[in-house]
XYZ file of C-alpha atoms in Angstrom:
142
model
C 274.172 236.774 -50.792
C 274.435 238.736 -47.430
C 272.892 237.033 -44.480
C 270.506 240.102 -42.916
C 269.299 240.496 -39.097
C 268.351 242.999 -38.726
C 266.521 245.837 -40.547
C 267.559 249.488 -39.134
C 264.760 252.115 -39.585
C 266.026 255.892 -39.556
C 264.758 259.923 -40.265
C 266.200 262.006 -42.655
C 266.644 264.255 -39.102
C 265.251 266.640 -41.512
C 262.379 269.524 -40.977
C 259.031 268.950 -41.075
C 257.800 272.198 -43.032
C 260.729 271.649 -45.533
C 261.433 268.967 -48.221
C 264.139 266.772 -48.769
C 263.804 264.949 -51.598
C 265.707 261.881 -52.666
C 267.672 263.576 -55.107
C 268.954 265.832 -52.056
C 269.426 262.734 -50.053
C 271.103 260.856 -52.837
C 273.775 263.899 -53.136
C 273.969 264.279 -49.462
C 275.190 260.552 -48.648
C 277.026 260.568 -51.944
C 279.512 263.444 -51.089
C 279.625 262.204 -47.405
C 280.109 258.002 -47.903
C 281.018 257.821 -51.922
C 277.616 256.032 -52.113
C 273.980 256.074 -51.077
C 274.198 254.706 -47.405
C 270.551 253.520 -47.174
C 269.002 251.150 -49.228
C 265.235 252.538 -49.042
C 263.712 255.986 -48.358
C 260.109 257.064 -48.200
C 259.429 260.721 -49.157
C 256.811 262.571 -46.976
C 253.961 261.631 -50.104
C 254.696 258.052 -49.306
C 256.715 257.346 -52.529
C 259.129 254.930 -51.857
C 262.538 254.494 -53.726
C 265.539 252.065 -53.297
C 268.528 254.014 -53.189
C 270.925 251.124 -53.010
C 270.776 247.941 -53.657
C 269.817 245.235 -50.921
C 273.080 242.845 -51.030
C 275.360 246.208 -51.056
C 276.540 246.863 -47.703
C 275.139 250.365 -46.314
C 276.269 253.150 -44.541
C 273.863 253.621 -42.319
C 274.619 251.985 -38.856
C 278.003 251.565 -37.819
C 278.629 248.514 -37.156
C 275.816 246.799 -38.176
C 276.368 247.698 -41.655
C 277.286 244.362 -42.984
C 274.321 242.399 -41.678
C 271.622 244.967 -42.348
C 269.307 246.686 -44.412
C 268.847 250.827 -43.771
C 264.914 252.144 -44.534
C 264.621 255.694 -44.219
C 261.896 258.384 -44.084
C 262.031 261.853 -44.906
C 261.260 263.770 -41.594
C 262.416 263.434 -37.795
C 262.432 266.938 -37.079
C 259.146 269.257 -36.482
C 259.225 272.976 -37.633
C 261.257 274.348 -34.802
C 264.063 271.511 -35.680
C 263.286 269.560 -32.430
C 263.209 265.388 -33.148
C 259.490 264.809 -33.282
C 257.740 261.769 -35.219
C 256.823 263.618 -38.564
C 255.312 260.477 -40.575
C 252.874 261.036 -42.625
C 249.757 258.864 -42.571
C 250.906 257.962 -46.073
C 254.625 256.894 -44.382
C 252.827 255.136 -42.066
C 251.165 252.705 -44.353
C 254.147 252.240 -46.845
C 256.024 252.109 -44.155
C 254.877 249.019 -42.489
C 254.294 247.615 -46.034
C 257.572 247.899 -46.635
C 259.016 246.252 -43.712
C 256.578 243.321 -43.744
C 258.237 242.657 -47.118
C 261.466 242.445 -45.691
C 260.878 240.659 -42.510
C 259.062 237.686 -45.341
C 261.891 238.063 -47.319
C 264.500 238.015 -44.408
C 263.300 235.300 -42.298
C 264.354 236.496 -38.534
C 265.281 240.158 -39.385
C 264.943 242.093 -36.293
C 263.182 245.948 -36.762
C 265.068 248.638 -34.360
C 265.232 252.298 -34.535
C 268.720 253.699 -35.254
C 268.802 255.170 -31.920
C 267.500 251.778 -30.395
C 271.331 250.160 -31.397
C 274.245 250.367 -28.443
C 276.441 253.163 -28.525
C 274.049 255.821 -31.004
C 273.138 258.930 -29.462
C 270.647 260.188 -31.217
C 266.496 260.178 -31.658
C 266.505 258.905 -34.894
C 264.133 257.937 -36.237
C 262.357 259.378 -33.824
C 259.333 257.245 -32.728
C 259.405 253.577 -31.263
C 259.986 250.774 -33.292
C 258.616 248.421 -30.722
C 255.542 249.265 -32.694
C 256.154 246.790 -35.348
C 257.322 244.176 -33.233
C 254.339 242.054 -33.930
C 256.181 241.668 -37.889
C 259.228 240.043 -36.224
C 259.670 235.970 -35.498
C 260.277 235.174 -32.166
C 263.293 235.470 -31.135
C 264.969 231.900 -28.903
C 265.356 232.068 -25.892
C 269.099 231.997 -24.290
């Protein structure tokens, strides 16, 4: 069983006034990684599918692939292909469902946005995580 810490939210960087559904995403990360890199993704409806299994490593943060779980939403970009939070109110609410299911089931599982880990330069998923740090344990103090 993999030991996971922390639970890395992303955006399909993908535009707002165009779908991307998760057959498209499936194909996408299969032809670039052999596999589907992220274990959930929420479509813009608020439909919710696990794309890869939880205790199969990712390919979604490098690395931090070993010790986490990737949860993805279709959006990130607005209709001029600028980053821009997209989520739907739908998203929203699945969303944060979804991630107090795995901070329960992952006992001290740290939420961060993609761009939130050291060395990634990028907006993904474009909005601040720090919004569900209420879900997380505590972390010790050093």
């Amino acid at each position: 069983m993999r030991h996971i810490d922390l639970i890395v939210v992303h955006c399909s960087a993908t535009r707002a006034d165009k779908r991307y559904s998760v057959l498209q995403l499936i194909r996408d990360h299969r032809d670039r990684f052999g596999f589907t890199g992220y274990h959930y993704y929420i479509t813009r409806d608020g439909l919710t599918y696990q794309t890869r299994h939880e205790q199969f490593i990712g390919a979604h943060a490098k690395g931090y692939n070993k010790h986490s779980i990737g949860v993805c939403y279709e959006g990130g970009l607005d209709a001029k292909g600028q980053p821009c939070d997209t989520r739907t109110k739908r998203q929203k609410i699945v969303l944060l469902a979804l991630l107090q299911r795995l901070v329960a089931e992952h006992p001290g599982a740290r939420i961060v946005g993609h761009r939130d880990l050291p060395g990634v330069n990028k907006a993904c998923p474009c909005f601040d995580c720090s919004e569900y740090a209420d879900l997380q344990s505590p972390q010790p103090a050093p």
